[in-house]
C-alpha positions as a printed NumPy array, in Angstrom:
array([[-24.243, -59.106, -73.181],
       [-22.508, -58.605, -70.452],
       [-19.528, -61.21 , -69.082],
       [-19.763, -62.795, -65.959],
       [-16.903, -63.369, -63.755],
       [-16.969, -66.291, -61.146],
       [-14.722, -68.164, -58.389],
       [-14.398, -71.35 , -57.758],
       [-13.565, -72.753, -54.537],
       [-10.266, -73.946, -55.096],
       [ -9.554, -70.505, -56.551],
       [-10.069, -68.62 , -53.961],
       [ -8.114, -70.943, -51.668],
       [ -5.072, -70.861, -53.742],
       [ -5.038, -66.799, -53.292],
       [ -5.436, -67.147, -49.578],
       [ -2.605, -69.411, -49.235],
       [ -0.547, -67.173, -51.341],
       [ -1.422, -64.194, -49.468],
       [ -1.196, -66.186, -46.359],
       [  2.859, -67.394, -47.157],
       [  3.658, -63.781, -48.591],
       [  2.692, -62.314, -45.204],
       [  4.421, -65.062, -42.74 ],
       [  7.642, -64.912, -45.398],
       [  7.439, -60.902, -45.24 ],
       [  7.685, -61.364, -41.286],
       [  9.853, -64.224, -40.49 ],
       [ 12.68 , -61.863, -43.657],
       [ 12.285, -58.277, -41.06 ],
       [ 11.734, -56.974, -44.28 ],
       [  8.014, -56.37 , -44.598],
       [  7.123, -52.934, -45.443],
       [  5.931, -51.471, -42.445],
       [  8.458, -52.89 , -39.357],
       [  6.203, -51.888, -36.191],
       [  9.619, -52.494, -33.972],
       [ 11.266, -49.488, -35.549],
       [  8.088, -47.292, -35.036],
       [  7.663, -48.396, -31.224],
       [ 11.645, -46.542, -31.191],
       [ 11.604, -43.363, -33.021],
       [  8.367, -42.754, -30.85 ],
       [  9.881, -43.81 , -27.478],
       [ 12.861, -41.996, -28.179],
       [ 11.687, -38.893, -29.435],
       [ 10.098, -38.798, -26.185],
       [ 12.901, -38.759, -24.418],
       [ 14.718, -36.571, -26.531],
       [ 12.328, -34.341, -24.961],
       [ 12.013, -35.142, -22.135],
       [ 15.618, -34.677, -22.306],
       [ 15.408, -31.438, -23.699],
       [ 12.745, -30.239, -21.483],
       [ 14.565, -30.699, -18.258],
       [ 17.697, -29.414, -19.436],
       [ 15.634, -26.362, -20.279],
       [ 14.284, -26.116, -16.471],
       [ 17.89 , -27.09 , -15.401],
       [ 19.307, -24.826, -16.956],
       [ 17.359, -22.144, -16.351],
       [ 17.416, -22.546, -12.344],
       [ 21.361, -22.392, -12.979],
       [ 20.651, -19.384, -14.418],
       [ 18.804, -17.342, -11.603],
       [ 21.083, -19.203,  -9.479],
       [ 23.778, -16.753, -11.269],
       [ 21.747, -13.549, -11.53 ],
       [ 21.222, -13.837,  -7.741],
       [ 24.93 , -14.865,  -6.927],
       [ 25.722, -11.787,  -9.371],
       [ 22.826,  -9.691,  -7.635],
       [ 24.686, -10.127,  -4.233],
       [ 28.485,  -9.855,  -5.421],
       [ 26.756,  -6.135,  -6.931],
       [ 25.774,  -5.112,  -3.774],
       [ 28.578,  -6.338,  -2.018],
       [ 30.935,  -3.767,  -4.186],
       [ 28.96 ,  -1.853,  -4.126],
       [ 28.956,  -1.179,  -0.617],
       [ 33.076,  -0.842,  -0.452],
       [ 32.77 ,   1.181,  -3.492],
       [ 30.9  ,   3.26 ,  -1.256],
       [ 32.702,   2.358,   1.873],
       [ 36.136,   3.628,  -0.357],
       [ 34.324,   7.087,  -1.093],
       [ 33.379,   7.814,   2.519],
       [ 37.228,   6.502,   3.333],
       [ 38.834,   9.242,   0.285],
       [ 36.876,  12.082,   1.485],
       [ 38.154,  11.782,   5.084],
       [ 41.271,  11.451,   3.547],
       [ 40.595,  14.575,   1.768],
       [ 38.927,  16.505,   4.158],
       [ 41.877,  15.064,   6.782],
       [ 44.683,  16.734,   4.664],
       [ 42.765,  19.664,   3.897],
       [ 42.523,  20.102,   7.077],
       [ 46.22 ,  19.544,   8.542],
       [ 47.529,  21.772,   5.28 ],
       [ 44.934,  24.564,   7.632],
       [ 46.449,  24.235,  10.763],
       [ 49.859,  23.598,   9.547],
       [ 49.221,  27.022,   7.383],
       [ 48.248,  28.921,  10.979],
       [ 50.876,  27.028,  13.425],
       [ 53.017,  28.859,  10.457],
       [ 51.266,  32.096,  10.547],
       [ 51.008,  31.891,  14.016],
       [ 55.134,  31.209,  15.164],
       [ 55.767,  34.526,  13.883],
       [ 53.426,  36.945,  14.906],
       [ 55.058,  39.149,  17.635],
       [ 52.331,  39.211,  19.861],
       [ 51.084,  36.309,  21.925],
       [ 48.371,  34.43 ,  20.123],
       [ 45.317,  32.102,  20.69 ],
       [ 44.528,  29.666,  18.418],
       [ 40.036,  29.563,  18.393],
       [ 37.768,  27.795,  16.072],
       [ 34.438,  28.747,  14.708],
       [ 31.415,  27.608,  16.682],
       [ 28.503,  29.956,  15.952],
       [ 27.797,  32.464,  13.81 ],
       [ 24.536,  34.925,  15.036],
       [ 23.695,  37.624,  12.782],
       [ 20.821,  38.019,  14.815],
       [ 22.244,  39.514,  17.653],
       [ 23.855,  42.515,  18.416],
       [ 27.012,  42.538,  16.482],
       [ 26.445,  39.828,  14.442],
       [ 28.216,  37.786,  16.95 ],
       [ 31.139,  35.074,  15.896],
       [ 31.485,  32.563,  18.572],
       [ 34.962,  30.889,  19.599],
       [ 35.885,  27.906,  21.657],
       [ 38.175,  30.226,  23.855],
       [ 36.944,  31.963,  26.886],
       [ 38.537,  33.409,  30.156],
       [ 40.466,  30.145,  31.292],
       [ 42.7  ,  30.131,  27.703],
       [ 43.579,  33.55 ,  28.723],
       [ 40.738,  35.609,  26.405],
       [ 39.692,  39.284,  27.163],
       [ 37.935,  41.735,  26.268],
       [ 38.731,  43.709,  23.295],
       [ 41.651,  41.587,  21.97 ],
       [ 41.56 ,  41.881,  18.13 ],
       [ 40.719,  38.765,  15.962],
       [ 42.878,  37.898,  12.81 ],
       [ 43.258,  34.773,  10.45 ],
       [ 45.065,  33.411,   7.861],
       [ 42.723,  32.244,   4.534],
       [ 44.439,  31.358,   1.562],
       [ 47.727,  32.256,   2.439],
       [ 46.255,  35.918,   2.794],
       [ 46.647,  38.232,   6.307],
       [ 43.612,  39.531,   7.26 ],
       [ 41.819,  41.263,  10.231],
       [ 38.693,  39.259,  11.396],
       [ 37.381,  41.656,  14.481],
       [ 37.642,  42.2  ,  18.431],
       [ 36.117,  40.067,  21.207],
       [ 33.345,  41.538,  22.954],
       [ 32.19 ,  38.79 ,  24.823],
       [ 33.826,  37.351,  27.222],
       [ 32.576,  33.442,  28.38 ],
       [ 34.843,  30.968,  30.543],
       [ 35.191,  28.51 ,  27.374],
       [ 34.276,  30.634,  24.716],
       [ 34.498,  34.109,  23.532],
       [ 32.333,  36.158,  21.36 ],
       [ 33.582,  38.645,  18.302],
       [ 32.798,  41.638,  16.425],
       [ 33.478,  41.466,  12.9  ],
       [ 34.517,  44.55 ,  10.513],
       [ 31.399,  44.609,   8.812],
       [ 29.112,  44.827,  11.922],
       [ 27.783,  48.181,  11.211],
       [ 29.159,  48.833,  14.811],
       [ 32.64 ,  48.416,  14.177],
       [ 35.537,  51.363,  13.25 ],
       [ 38.427,  50.645,  12.605],
       [ 41.536,  53.391,  12.2  ],
       [ 43.5  ,  51.923,   8.266],
       [ 45.898,  53.275,   6.109],
       [ 45.663,  52.94 ,   2.341],
       [ 48.86 ,  50.991,   1.77 ],
       [ 49.874,  53.003,  -0.585],
       [ 49.105,  56.258,  -0.497],
       [ 49.653,  56.018,   3.704],
       [ 46.445,  57.868,   3.771],
       [ 44.664,  57.669,   7.265],
       [ 40.856,  56.938,   7.561],
       [ 37.933,  54.863,   9.351],
       [ 36.856,  51.767,   8.213],
       [ 32.929,  50.751,   9.226],
       [ 30.691,  47.765,   8.411],
       [ 27.739,  47.368,   6.14 ],
       [ 25.444,  46.109,   8.856],
       [ 25.92 ,  42.461,   6.719],
       [ 28.534,  39.761,   5.635],
       [ 27.75 ,  40.325,   1.026],
       [ 27.626,  44.22 ,   2.156],
       [ 30.899,  46.961,   1.566],
       [ 33.164,  47.708,   4.331],
       [ 33.114,  52.287,   3.801],
       [ 36.096,  53.99 ,   3.901],
       [ 36.152,  57.924,   4.945],
       [ 38.051,  60.816,   5.565],
       [ 40.009,  60.233,   2.652],
       [ 40.754,  64.318,   1.163],
       [ 39.854,  64.164,  -2.968],
       [ 43.422,  65.468,  -3.759],
       [ 44.104,  61.751,  -2.951],
       [ 41.664,  60.863,  -5.963],
       [ 44.45 ,  60.368,  -8.738],
       [ 46.895,  58.591,  -6.737],
       [ 44.743,  55.68 ,  -5.52 ],
       [ 43.301,  52.605,  -7.584],
       [ 41.18 ,  49.871,  -7.13 ],
       [ 43.133,  47.15 ,  -6.024],
       [ 44.206,  49.055,  -3.413],
       [ 44.759,  47.016,  -0.084],
       [ 43.764,  49.419,   2.87 ],
       [ 46.038,  47.791,   6.538],
       [ 45.569,  48.926,  10.3  ],
       [ 47.79 ,  51.689,  11.168],
       [ 48.259,  50.432,  14.602],
       [ 46.906,  53.782,  16.326],
       [ 44.332,  53.656,  18.996],
       [ 46.347,  50.437,  20.455],
       [ 42.706,  48.497,  19.025],
       [ 45.042,  46.44 ,  16.335],
       [ 48.839,  45.89 ,  15.393],
       [ 50.25 ,  47.421,  12.974],
       [ 49.735,  47.028,   9.056],
       [ 47.122,  43.853,   8.894],
       [ 45.355,  44.481,   5.537],
       [ 41.364,  44.859,   6.149],
       [ 40.004,  44.967,   2.703],
       [ 41.129,  46.068,  -0.469],
       [ 39.761,  48.664,  -2.615],
       [ 36.422,  48.171,  -5.064],
       [ 34.494,  51.552,  -5.547],
       [ 35.46 ,  55.371,  -5.334],
       [ 32.818,  57.778,  -4.606],
       [ 32.625,  62.107,  -5.411],
       [ 30.39 ,  63.947,  -2.836],
       [ 29.878,  67.286,  -4.4  ],
       [ 29.115,  68.106,  -1.257],
       [ 32.08 ,  66.591,   0.925],
       [ 35.532,  67.69 ,   1.099],
       [ 36.297,  63.766,   1.783],
       [ 35.9  ,  60.774,  -0.8  ],
       [ 33.485,  58.158,   0.129],
       [ 35.781,  55.138,  -0.687],
       [ 34.246,  51.114,  -0.815],
       [ 36.046,  48.486,   0.014],
       [ 35.582,  44.236,   0.35 ],
       [ 37.513,  41.906,   3.112],
       [ 40.866,  40.679,   2.493],
       [ 39.416,  37.602,   4.104],
       [ 36.227,  35.138,   2.989],
       [ 33.904,  35.483,   6.173],
       [ 31.755,  32.569,   4.872],
       [ 34.456,  30.784,   4.272],
       [ 36.21 ,  31.383,   7.693],
       [ 36.744,  28.504,  10.491],
       [ 39.452,  29.503,  12.918],
       [ 40.867,  32.484,  13.96 ],
       [ 43.975,  33.623,  16.138],
       [ 42.829,  35.873,  19.367],
       [ 46.102,  38.209,  19.644],
       [ 47.342,  40.06 ,  23.193],
       [ 49.165,  42.791,  22.067],
       [ 50.255,  43.485,  25.212],
       [ 52.408,  40.191,  25.655],
       [ 55.064,  38.979,  23.11 ],
       [ 55.272,  35.315,  21.552],
       [ 56.687,  33.012,  23.636],
       [ 56.492,  30.054,  20.796],
       [ 59.157,  28.547,  19.153],
       [ 59.636,  29.175,  15.072],
       [ 58.118,  26.721,  13.055],
       [ 60.575,  25.854,  11.347],
       [ 62.787,  25.158,  14.741],
       [ 59.757,  23.548,  16.167],
       [ 59.872,  20.324,  12.719],
       [ 63.536,  20.694,  12.697],
       [ 63.014,  19.435,  16.893],
       [ 60.039,  17.215,  15.812],
       [ 62.165,  14.768,  13.616],
       [ 63.465,  12.319,  15.483],
       [ 67.954,  11.236,  14.487],
       [ 68.531,   7.708,  13.605],
       [ 70.235,   6.023,  16.078],
       [ 73.945,   6.14 ,  15.702],
       [ 76.191,   2.992,  16.617],
       [ 79.706,   2.241,  16.97 ],
       [ 81.356,   0.974,  13.905],
       [ 82.482,  -2.786,  14.537],
       [ 86.449,  -2.3  ,  12.853],
       [ 87.569,  -5.496,  11.823],
       [ 91.128,  -6.092,  13.288],
       [ 93.306,  -8.482,  12.806],
       [ 95.336, -10.334,  16.162],
       [ 98.954, -11.692,  16.002],
       [100.078, -14.248,  17.705],
       [102.985, -13.547,  19.99 ],
       [106.031, -16.21 ,  20.525],
       [104.942, -16.963,  24.049],
       [101.381, -17.849,  22.677],
       [ 99.824, -14.68 ,  23.812],
       [ 97.46 , -12.668,  21.451],
       [ 98.525,  -9.371,  20.197],
       [ 96.091,  -7.288,  18.735],
       [ 97.144,  -4.436,  16.052]])
């Protein structure tokens, strides 16, 4: 038999009143289980925090991009300045090197007994009749056909060739490596006389003929060959080349010598055209340098002197 439960109206009213009283008491005391005010604040503050973080992130990104562009601009400016510095440094090195070469040439030019004309190489023509080297001096500078040409390079003096064509402001040199060039020369150590001939190209060896086989034990690799001074073509004892090879031919009574020029023609820039008929009237280099030095102005020293006063009131210098 099942028990039956039933609620009467007074009991329902009592329960309703109790629930209403509990809800009213919870709201008035602020201790209700769910605080709607706190929930609203939390939601709003979270949204504000998110917006603030987002705006900070955007501002930081914009600032980083600006800094990046600034750094790129500074980098480009520094790179340009570095390029300018490198250009200036290279120019200074080139100028210093050029000054050293000119100083060396000037010192050498003043030490030569004969009049000489400094010239700059302005062109090379390996296909011409004489494998010509063109320089920037001509008739108006005193250059004449047949004049010998020498140069100094890294402290070494050597023969370049001789003038074969003369213009108003330019001239052409037939270099010693041309196959039409022949120079009377001597081996510096033995003083054996022979003829040096060009090999026909700047990178080909020179040859020396008419050296007796009896000298084979007296000459050595590296011996210097100099101008003989005969025939009036070149001054005496100017270095031409060094001995690099000795060929002995059974059917010939003389040796066939191979030589390397003293000068490196691929690096040659300036030359001296010599006039053997005239003396050098230039002042020696050391004297010219001393003359350029400006003496400091000499001023009379100031001497302090005591002044005595006589009995008549007049001053009497000591």
